[in-house]
Coordinates of C-alpha atoms in Angstrom, one line a residue:
X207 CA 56.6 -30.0 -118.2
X208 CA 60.3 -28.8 -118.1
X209 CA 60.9 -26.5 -114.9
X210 CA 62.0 -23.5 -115.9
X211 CA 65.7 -22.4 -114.7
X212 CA 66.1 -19.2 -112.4
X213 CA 67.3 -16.3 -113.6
X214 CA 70.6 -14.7 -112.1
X215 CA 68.4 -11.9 -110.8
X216 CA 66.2 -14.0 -109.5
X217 CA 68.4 -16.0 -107.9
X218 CA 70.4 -13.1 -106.3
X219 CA 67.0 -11.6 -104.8
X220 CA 66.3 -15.1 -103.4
X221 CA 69.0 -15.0 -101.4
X222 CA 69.2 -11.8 -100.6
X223 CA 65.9 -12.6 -99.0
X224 CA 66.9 -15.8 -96.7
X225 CA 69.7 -13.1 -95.8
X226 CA 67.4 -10.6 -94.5
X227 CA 65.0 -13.4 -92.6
X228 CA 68.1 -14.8 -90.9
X229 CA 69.5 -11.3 -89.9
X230 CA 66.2 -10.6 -88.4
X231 CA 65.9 -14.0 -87.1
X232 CA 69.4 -13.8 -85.3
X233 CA 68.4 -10.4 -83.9
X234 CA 65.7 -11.9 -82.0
X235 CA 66.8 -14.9 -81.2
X236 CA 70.5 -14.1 -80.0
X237 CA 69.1 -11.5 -76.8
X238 CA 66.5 -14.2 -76.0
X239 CA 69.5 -17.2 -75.7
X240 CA 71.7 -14.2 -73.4
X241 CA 68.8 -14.0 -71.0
X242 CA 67.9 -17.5 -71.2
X243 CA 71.7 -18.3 -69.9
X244 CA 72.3 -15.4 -68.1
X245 CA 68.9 -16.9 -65.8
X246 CA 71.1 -19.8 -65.3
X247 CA 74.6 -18.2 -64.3
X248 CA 75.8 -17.4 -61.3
X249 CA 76.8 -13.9 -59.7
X250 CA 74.9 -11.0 -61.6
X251 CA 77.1 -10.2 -64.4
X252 CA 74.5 -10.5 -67.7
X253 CA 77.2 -11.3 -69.9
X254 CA 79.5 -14.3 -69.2
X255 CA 81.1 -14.3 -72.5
X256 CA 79.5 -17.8 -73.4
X257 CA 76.0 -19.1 -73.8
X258 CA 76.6 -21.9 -71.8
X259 CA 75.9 -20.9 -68.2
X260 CA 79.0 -21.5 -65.8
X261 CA 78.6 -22.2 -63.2
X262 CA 75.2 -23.4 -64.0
X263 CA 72.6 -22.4 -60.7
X264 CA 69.2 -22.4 -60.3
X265 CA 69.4 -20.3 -57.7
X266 CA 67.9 -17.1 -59.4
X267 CA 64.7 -18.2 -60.1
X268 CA 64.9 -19.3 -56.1
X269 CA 65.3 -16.0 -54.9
X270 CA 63.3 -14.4 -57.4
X271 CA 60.5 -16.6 -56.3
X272 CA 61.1 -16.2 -52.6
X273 CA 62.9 -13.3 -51.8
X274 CA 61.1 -10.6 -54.0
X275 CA 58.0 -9.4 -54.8
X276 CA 57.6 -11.3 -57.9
X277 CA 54.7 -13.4 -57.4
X278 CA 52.7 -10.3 -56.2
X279 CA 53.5 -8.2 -59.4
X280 CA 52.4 -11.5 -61.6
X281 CA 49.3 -11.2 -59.7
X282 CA 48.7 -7.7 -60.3
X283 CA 49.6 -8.0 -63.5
X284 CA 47.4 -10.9 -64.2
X285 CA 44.4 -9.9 -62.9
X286 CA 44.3 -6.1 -64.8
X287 CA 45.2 -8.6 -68.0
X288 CA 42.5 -10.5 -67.8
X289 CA 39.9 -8.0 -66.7
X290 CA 41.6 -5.5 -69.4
X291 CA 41.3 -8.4 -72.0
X292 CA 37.9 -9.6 -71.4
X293 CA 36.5 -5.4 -71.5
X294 CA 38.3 -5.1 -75.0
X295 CA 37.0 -7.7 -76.4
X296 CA 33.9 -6.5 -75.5
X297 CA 34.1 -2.8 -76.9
X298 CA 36.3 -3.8 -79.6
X299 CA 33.9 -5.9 -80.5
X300 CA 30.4 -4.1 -80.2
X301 CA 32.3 -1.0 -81.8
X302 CA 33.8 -2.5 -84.7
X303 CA 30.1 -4.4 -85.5
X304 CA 28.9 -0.6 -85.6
X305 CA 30.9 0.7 -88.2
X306 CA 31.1 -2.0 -90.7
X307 CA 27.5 -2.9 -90.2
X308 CA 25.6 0.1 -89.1
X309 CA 24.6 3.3 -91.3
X310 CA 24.7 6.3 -89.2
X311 CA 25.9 9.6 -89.0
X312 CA 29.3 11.1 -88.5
X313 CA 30.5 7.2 -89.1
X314 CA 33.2 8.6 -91.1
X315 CA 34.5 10.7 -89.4
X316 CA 34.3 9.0 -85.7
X317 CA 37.0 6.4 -88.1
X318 CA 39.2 8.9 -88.8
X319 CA 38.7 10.1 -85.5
X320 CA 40.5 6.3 -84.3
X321 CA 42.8 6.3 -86.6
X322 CA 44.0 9.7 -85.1
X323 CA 43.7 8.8 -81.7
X324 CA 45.8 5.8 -82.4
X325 CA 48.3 8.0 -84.0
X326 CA 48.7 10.5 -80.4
X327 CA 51.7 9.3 -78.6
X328 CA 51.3 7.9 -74.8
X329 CA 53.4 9.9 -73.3
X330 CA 51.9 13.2 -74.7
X331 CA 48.9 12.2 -72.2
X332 CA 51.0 11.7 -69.3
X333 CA 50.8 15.0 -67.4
X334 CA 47.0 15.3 -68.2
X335 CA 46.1 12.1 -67.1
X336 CA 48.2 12.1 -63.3
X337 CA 46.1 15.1 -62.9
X338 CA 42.9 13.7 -63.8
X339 CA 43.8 10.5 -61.5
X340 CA 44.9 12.7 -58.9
X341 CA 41.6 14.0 -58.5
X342 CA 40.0 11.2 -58.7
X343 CA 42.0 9.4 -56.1
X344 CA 43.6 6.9 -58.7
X345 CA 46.9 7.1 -57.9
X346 CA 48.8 4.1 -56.6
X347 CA 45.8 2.2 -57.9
X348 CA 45.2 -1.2 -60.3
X349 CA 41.9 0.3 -61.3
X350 CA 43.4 3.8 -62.9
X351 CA 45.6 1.4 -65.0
X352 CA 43.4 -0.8 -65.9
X353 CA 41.4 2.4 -66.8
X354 CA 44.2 3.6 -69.3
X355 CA 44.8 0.1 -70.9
X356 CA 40.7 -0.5 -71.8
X357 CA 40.8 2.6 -73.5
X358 CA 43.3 2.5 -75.5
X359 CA 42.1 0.2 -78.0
X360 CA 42.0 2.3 -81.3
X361 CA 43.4 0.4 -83.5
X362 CA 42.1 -2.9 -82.6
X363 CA 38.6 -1.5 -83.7
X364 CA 39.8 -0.7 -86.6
X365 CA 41.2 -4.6 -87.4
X366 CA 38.3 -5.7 -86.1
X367 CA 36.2 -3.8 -88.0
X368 CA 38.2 -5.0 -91.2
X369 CA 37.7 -8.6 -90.0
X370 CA 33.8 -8.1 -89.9
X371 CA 33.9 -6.5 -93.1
X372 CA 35.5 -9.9 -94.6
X373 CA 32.3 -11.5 -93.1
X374 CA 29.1 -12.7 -95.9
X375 CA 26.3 -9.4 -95.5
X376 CA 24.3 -12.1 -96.6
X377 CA 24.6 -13.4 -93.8
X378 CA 22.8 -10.5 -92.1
X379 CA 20.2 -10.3 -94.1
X380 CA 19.3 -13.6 -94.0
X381 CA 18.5 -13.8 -90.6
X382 CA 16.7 -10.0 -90.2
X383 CA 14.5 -11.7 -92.8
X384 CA 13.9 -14.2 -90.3
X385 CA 12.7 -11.5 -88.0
X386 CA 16.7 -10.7 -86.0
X387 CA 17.0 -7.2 -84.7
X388 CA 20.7 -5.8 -84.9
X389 CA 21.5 -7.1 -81.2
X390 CA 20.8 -10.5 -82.5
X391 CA 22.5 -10.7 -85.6
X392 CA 25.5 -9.1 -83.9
X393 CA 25.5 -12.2 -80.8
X394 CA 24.0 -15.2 -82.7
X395 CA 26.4 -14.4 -86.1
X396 CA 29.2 -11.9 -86.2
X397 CA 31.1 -13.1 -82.4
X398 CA 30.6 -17.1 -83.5
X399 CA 32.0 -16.1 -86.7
X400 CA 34.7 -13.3 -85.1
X401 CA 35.8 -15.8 -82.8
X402 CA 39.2 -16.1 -84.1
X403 CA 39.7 -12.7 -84.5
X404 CA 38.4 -12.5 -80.5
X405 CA 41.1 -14.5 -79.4
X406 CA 43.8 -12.4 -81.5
X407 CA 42.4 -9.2 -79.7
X408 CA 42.5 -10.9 -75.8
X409 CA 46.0 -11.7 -76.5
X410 CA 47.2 -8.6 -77.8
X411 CA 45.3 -6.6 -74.6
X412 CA 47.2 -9.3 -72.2
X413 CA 50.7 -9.0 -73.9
X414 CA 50.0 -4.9 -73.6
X415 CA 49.4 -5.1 -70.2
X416 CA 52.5 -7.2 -69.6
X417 CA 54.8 -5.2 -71.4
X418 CA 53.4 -1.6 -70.2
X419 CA 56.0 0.1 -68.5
X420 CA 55.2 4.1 -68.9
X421 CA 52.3 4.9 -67.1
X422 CA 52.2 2.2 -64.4
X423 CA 55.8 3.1 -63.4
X424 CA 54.6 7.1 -63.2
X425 CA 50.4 5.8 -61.6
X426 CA 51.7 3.2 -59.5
X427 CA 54.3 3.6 -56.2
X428 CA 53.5 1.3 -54.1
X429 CA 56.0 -2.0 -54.3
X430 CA 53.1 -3.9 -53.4
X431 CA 50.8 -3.0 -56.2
X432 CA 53.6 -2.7 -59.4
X433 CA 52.5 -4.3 -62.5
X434 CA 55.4 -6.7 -64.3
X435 CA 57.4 -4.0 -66.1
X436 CA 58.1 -1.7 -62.8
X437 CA 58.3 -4.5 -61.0
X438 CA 61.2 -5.8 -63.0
X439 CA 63.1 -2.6 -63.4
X440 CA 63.6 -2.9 -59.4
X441 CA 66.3 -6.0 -60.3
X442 CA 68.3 -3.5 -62.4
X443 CA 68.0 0.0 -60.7
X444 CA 68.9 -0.7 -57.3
X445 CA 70.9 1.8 -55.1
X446 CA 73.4 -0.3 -54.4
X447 CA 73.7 -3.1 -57.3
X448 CA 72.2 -4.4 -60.3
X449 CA 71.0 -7.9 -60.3
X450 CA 71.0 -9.0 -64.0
X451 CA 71.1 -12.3 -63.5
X452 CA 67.6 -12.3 -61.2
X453 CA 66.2 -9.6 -64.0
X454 CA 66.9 -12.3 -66.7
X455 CA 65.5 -15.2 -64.2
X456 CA 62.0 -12.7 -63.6
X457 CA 61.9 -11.9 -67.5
X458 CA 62.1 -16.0 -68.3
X459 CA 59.5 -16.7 -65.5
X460 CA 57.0 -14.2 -66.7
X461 CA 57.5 -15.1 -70.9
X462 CA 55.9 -18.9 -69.4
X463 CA 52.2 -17.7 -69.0
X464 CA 52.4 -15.3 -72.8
X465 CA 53.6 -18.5 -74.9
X466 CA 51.2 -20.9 -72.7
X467 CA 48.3 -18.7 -74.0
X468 CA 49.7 -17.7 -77.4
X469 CA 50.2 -21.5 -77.7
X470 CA 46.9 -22.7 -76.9
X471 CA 45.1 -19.7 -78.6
X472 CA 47.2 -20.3 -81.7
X473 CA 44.9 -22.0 -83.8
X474 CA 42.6 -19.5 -83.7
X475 CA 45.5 -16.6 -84.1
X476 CA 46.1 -17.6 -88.3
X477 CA 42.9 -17.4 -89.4
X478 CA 42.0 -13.8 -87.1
X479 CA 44.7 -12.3 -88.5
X480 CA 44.3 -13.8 -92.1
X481 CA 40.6 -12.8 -92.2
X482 CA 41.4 -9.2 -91.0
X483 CA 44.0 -8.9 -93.9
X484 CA 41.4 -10.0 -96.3
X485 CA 39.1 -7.6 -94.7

């Protein structure tokens, strides 16, 4: 069998193709090796004019580690991940199970009703919700944002729910003939099945939490009980100088826990987000 020979046009959308990948690939890559080196140089310029630190120091991460409140934010911001993370899985899950396997009224419409809730920008609900934590005496506190980032969960029911959808309704049926109620089928089949999917949802809950910066920085005051993205801003809003090079030091030191768990939860990440597509 004779390969056949590209044609011009072909060949020119080929490369314009590689030329877009490497644009975007340069785009993401070329901030990430400035703050790598800039955690490395000394002083607190950002920008050396070179991406080879000089002179190279390890002191940032030092005093980031030692002189700051770093490690308490990480904590914070840890512990509302993981309790945030494990709660979504939880209602994404038991949600998304209702509407791709349940009949009931109004299911429609309590979809659409998501998708539009997904679509309301944050911010929008700022003013209404320091009110509503105001009276509740959830200001200042880990609980009122780990409140806001439980909730807001819209749209991974609805890629959940596409995931489940993917799954054999045999399945199902199979095992109510066998006497399952709804509860069973849904814990015995869908979540050992969904597991994949699972994992995809935990991470995207912890890298929320992580990278919220909005609401905490607005809920939260106290230095002692910032999240990661307040915490960090204090490095670079400072009434007397900006420390870039500690910022890019704290920003490298809290990426290490995301890629450890995006690493080890990476098997499972290609065939969640595959079966969801499919879905």
């Amino acid at each position: 069998m004779v390969d056949r020979k590209p044609r011009p046009h072909e060949v020119v959308q080929l490369w314009i193709t590689r030329l877009v990948l490497w644009v975007a690939c340069a785009a993401v890559l070329v901030p990430l090796l400035f703050i790598i080196s800039a955690s490395f140089t000394a002083g607190d310029a950002f920008f050396s004019g070179s991406l080879i630190p000089r002179p190279f120091t390890l002191n940032n991460y030092a005093e980031v580690l030692t002189e700051t409140k770093y490690l308490t934010w990480l904590k914070n911001t840890v512990i509302v991940a993981l309790i945030t993370g494990t709660i979504q899985v939880i209602n994404t899950s038991l949600s998304a199970y209702a509407f791709a396997r349940l009949r009931f009224r109004l299911r429609r419409v309590g979809l659409i009703g998501l998708l539009l809730l997904q679509m309301f920008p944050t911010f929008l609900n700022l003013p209404a919700l320091y009110l509503l934590f105001l009276k509740l005496n959830l200001i200042d506190s880990l609980v009122g944002i780990g409140l806001i980032m439980v909730t807001g969960n819209a749209f991974n029911i609805w890629v959940m729910k596409g995931f489940i959808d993917g799954l054999p309704l045999e399945l199902d049926e199979a095992a109510k003939v066998d006497g399952a109620t709804d509860f069973q089928v849904f814990t015995r089949i869908i979540l050992p099945l969904s597991a994949p999917m699972l994992a995809v949802q935990f991470l995207w809950a912890v890298v929320g939490v992580f990278n919220e910066y909005l609401l905490s920085s607005v809920l939260i005051q106290s230095p002692d009980k910032l999240i990661m993205g307040p915490g960090l801003q204090n490095f670079i809003v400072n009434q007397f100088s900006a420390h870039w090079t500690q910022f890019a030091a704290a920003a490298v030191l809290t990426s290490v826990p995301l890629v450890a768990l995006w690493l080890y939860l990476q098997r499972y990440i290609v065939s969640g987000l595959a079966g969801a597509l499919k879905g």
